[in-house]
Coordinates of N, CA and C and ligand atoms in Angstrom, one line a residue:
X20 N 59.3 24.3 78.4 CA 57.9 24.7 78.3 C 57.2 23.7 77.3
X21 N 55.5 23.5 77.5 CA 55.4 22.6 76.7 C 55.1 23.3 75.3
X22 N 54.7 22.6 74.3 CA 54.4 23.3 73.2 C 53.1 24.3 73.1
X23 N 52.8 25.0 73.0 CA 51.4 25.5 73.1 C 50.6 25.1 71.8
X24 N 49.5 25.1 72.4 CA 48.8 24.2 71.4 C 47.9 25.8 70.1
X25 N 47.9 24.9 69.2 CA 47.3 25.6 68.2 C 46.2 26.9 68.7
X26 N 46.4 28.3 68.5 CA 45.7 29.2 69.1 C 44.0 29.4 68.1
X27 N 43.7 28.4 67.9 CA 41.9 28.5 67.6 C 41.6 27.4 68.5
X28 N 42.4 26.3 68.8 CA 41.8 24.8 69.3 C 41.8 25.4 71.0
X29 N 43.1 26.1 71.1 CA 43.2 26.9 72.5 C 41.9 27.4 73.0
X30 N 41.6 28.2 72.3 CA 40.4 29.3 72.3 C 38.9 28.5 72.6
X31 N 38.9 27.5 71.7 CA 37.6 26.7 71.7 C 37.9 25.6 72.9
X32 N 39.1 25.0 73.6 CA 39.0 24.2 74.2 C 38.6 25.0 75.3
X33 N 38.8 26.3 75.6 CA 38.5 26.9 76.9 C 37.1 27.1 76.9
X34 N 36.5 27.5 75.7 CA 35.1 28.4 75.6 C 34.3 26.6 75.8
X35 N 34.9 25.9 75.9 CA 33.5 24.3 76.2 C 34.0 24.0 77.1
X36 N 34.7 24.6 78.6 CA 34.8 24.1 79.5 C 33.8 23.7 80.8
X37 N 32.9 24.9 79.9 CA 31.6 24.4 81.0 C 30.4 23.5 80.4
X38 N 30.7 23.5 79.2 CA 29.9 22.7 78.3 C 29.3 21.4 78.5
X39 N 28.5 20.9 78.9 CA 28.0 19.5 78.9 C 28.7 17.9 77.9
X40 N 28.4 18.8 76.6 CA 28.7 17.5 75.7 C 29.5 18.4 74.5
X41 N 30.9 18.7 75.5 CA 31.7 19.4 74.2 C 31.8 18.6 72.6
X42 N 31.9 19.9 71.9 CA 32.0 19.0 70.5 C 33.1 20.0 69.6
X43 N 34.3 19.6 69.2 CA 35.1 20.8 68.0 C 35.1 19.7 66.7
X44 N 34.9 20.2 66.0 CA 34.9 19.6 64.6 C 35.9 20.2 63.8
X45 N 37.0 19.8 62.8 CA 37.6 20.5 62.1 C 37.3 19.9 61.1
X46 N 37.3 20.3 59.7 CA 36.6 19.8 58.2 C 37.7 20.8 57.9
X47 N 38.3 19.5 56.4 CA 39.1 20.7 55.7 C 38.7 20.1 54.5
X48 N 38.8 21.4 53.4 CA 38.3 20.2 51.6 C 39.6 21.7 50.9
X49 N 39.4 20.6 49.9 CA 40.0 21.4 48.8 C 39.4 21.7 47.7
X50 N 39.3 23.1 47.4 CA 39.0 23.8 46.4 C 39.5 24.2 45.2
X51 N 40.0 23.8 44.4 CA 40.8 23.9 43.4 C 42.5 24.4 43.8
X52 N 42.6 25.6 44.0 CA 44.3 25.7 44.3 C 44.0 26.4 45.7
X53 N 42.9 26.0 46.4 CA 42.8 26.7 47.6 C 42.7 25.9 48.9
X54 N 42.9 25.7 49.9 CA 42.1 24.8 50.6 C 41.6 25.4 51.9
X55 N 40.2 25.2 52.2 CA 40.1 25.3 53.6 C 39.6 24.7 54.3
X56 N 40.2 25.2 55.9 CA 39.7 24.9 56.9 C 38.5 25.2 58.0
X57 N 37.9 24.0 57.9 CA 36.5 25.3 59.3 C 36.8 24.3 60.7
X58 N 37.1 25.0 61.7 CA 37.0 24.7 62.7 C 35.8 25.3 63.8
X59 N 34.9 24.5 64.3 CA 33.8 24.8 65.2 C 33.2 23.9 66.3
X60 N 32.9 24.8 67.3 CA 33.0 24.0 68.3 C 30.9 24.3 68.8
X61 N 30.8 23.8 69.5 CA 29.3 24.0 70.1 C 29.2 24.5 71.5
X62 N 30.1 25.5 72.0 CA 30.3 26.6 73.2 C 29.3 27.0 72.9
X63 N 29.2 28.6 73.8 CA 28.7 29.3 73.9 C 28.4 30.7 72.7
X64 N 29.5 30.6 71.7 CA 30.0 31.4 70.8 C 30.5 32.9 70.6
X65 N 30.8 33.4 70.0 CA 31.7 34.4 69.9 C 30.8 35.8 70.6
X66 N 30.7 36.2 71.4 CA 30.2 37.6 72.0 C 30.3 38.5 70.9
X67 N 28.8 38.6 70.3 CA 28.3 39.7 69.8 C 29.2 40.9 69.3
X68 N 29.2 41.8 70.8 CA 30.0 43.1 70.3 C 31.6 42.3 70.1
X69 N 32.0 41.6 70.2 CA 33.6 41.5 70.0 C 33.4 41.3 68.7
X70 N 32.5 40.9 68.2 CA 32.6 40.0 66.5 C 33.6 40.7 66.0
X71 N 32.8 42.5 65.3 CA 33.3 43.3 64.4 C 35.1 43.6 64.9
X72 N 35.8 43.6 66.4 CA 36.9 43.9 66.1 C 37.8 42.4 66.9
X73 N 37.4 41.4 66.6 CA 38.0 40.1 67.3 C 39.5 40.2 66.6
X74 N 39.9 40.4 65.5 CA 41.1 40.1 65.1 C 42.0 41.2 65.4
X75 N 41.3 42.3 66.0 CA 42.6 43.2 66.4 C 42.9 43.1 68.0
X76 N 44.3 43.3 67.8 CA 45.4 42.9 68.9 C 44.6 43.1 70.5
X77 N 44.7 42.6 71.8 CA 43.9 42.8 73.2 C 42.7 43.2 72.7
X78 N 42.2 42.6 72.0 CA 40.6 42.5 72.3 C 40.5 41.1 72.6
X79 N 39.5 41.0 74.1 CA 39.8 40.1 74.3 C 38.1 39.6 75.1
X80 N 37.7 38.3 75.2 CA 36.5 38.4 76.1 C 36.6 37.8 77.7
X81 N 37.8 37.6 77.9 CA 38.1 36.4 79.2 C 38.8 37.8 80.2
X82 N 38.4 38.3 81.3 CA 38.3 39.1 82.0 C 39.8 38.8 82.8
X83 N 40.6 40.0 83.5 CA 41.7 39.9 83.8 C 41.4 39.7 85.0
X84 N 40.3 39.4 85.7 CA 40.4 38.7 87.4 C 39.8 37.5 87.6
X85 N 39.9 36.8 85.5 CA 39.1 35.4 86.0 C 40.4 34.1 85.9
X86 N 39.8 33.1 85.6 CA 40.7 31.7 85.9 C 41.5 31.8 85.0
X87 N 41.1 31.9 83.9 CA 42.6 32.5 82.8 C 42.2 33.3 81.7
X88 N 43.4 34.8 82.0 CA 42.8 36.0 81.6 C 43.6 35.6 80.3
X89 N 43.0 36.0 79.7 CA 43.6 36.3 78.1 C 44.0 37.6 77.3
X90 N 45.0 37.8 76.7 CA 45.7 39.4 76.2 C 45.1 39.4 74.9
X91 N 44.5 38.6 74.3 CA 43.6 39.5 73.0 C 44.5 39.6 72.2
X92 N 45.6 38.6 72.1 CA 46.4 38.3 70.7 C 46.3 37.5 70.1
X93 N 46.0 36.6 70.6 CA 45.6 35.1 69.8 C 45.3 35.0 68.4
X94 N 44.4 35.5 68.1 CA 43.6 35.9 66.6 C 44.1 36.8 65.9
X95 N 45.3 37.9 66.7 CA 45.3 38.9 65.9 C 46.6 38.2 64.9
X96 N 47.6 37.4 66.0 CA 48.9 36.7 65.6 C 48.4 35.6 64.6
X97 N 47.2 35.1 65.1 CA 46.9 33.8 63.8 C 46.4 34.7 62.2
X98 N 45.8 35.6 62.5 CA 45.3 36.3 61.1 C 46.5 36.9 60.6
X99 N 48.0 37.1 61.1 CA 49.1 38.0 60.6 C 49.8 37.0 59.7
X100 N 49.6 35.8 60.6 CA 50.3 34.7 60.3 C 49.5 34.0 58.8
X101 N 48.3 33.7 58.9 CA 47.8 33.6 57.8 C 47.6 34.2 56.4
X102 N 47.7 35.2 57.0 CA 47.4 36.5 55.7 C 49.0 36.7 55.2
X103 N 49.7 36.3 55.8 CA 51.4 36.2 55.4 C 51.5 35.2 54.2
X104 N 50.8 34.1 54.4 CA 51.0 32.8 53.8 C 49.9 33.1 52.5
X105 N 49.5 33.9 52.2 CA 48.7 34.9 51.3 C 46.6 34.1 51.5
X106 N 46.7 34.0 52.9 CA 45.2 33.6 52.8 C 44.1 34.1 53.6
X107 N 43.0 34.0 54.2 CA 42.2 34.5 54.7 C 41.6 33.6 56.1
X108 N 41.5 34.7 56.8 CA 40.9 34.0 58.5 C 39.4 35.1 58.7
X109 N 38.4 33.9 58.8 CA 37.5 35.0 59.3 C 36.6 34.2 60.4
X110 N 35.7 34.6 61.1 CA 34.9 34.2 62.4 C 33.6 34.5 62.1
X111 N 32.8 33.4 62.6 CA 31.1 34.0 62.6 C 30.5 32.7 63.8
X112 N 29.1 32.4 63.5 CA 28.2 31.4 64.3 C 28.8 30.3 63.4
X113 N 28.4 29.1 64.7 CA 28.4 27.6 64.1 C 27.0 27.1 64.0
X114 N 26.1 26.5 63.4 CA 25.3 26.2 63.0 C 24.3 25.7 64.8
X115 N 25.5 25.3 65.4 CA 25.1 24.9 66.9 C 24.9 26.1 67.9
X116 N 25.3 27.1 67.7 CA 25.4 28.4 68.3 C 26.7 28.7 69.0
X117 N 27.5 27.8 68.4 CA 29.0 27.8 68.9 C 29.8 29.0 68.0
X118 N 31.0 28.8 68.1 CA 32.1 29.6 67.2 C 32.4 29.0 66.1
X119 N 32.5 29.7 64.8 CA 32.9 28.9 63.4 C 33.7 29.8 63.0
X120 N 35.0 29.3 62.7 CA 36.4 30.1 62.1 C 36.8 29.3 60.5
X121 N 36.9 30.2 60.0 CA 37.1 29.6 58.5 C 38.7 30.3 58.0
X122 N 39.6 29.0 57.7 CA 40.9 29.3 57.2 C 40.9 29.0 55.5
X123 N 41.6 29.7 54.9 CA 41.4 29.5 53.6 C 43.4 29.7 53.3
X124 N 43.2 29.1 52.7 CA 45.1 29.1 52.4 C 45.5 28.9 50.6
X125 N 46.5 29.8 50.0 CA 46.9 28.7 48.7 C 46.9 27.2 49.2
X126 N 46.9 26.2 48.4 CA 47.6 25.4 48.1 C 49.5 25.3 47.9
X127 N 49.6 26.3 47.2 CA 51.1 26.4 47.0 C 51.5 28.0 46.9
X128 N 52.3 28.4 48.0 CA 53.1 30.1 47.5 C 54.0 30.3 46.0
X129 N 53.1 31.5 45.3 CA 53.6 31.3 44.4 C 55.4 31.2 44.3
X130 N 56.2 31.7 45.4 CA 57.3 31.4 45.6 C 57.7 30.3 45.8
X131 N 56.9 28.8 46.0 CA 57.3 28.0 46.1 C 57.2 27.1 44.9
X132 N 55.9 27.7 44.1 CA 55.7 27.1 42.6 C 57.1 27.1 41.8
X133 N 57.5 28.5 42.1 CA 58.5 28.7 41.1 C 59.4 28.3 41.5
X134 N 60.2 27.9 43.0 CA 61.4 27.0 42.8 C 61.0 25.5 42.9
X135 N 59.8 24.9 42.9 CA 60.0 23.4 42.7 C 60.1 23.6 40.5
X136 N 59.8 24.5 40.1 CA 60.1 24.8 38.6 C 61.6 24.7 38.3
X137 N 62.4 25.2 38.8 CA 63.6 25.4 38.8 C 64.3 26.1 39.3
Ligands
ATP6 N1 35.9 29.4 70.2 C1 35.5 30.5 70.8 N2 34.3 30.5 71.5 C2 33.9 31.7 72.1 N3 34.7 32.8 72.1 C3 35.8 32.8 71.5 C4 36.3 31.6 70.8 N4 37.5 31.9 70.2 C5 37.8 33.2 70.6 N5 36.8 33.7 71.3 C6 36.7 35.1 71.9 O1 37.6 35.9 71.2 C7 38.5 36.5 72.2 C8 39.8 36.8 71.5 O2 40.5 35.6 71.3 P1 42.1 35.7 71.2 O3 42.6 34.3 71.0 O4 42.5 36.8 70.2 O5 42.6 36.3 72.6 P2 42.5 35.5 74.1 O6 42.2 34.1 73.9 O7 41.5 36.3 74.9 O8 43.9 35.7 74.7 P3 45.3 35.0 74.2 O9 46.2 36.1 73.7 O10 45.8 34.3 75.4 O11 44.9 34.1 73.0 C9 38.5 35.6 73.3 O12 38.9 36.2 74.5 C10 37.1 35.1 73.4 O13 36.2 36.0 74.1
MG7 MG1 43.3 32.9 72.5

């Protein structure tokens, strides 16, 4: 199987398929012991009512009798996975009217500070 590709880039390469002049931008900076990431694209953007519950599991906006239905885990598995690594995922508008996802991550787990320590 091939690798699947990163589940935000997934998500935004489908939502500019009908798009004229697709555009995803990813920008990452660093914040003192923090760093993040915004990824956003110039789609159509995130459907309103899904906003408030997008990160929980089968919610989903891609309809089960269209070209590819989607199960509404995507986001819930990237936020479990994130928030594991002790950081924050959240969703809103792109300045374009697209989708804008903001990753925020340590720098370093404190479990990992303490064994490059000794
Ligand atoms: N970049 C985006 N632009 C517009 N809508 C988006 C974007 N990313 C996510 N969404 C909306 O959020 C919904 C939930 O995304 P999520 O990745 O959790 O599930 P899914 O893509 O539907 O299914 P899958 O489990 O295959 O990832 C999508 O169905 C879509 O409606
Ligand atoms: Mg998805």
């Amino acid at each position: 199987m091939p690798p699947k590709r990163p589940r935000l880039f997934e998500n935004a390469l489908l939502a500019l398929r009908e798009v004229p002049a697709p555009a995803l931008r990813v920008t990452c900076t660093r914040e003192g012991a923090r760093v993040r990431a915004v990824v956003e694209d110039n789609g159509p953007g995130i459907a309103p009512e899904l906003l408030p519950r997008l990160f929980q599991p089968f919610v989903t906006g891609r309809k089960r009798e269209g070209p590819r239905p989607g199960t509404g885990l995507g986001l819930a598995i990237a936020r479990g996975i994130v928030e594991r690594h002790g950081g924050r995922i959240t969703a809103g508008r792109a300045e374009s009217g697209g989708a804008r996802f903001e990753v925020e991550l340590p720098r370093a787990q404190t479990v990992m500070a303490a064994a490059s320590l000794g």
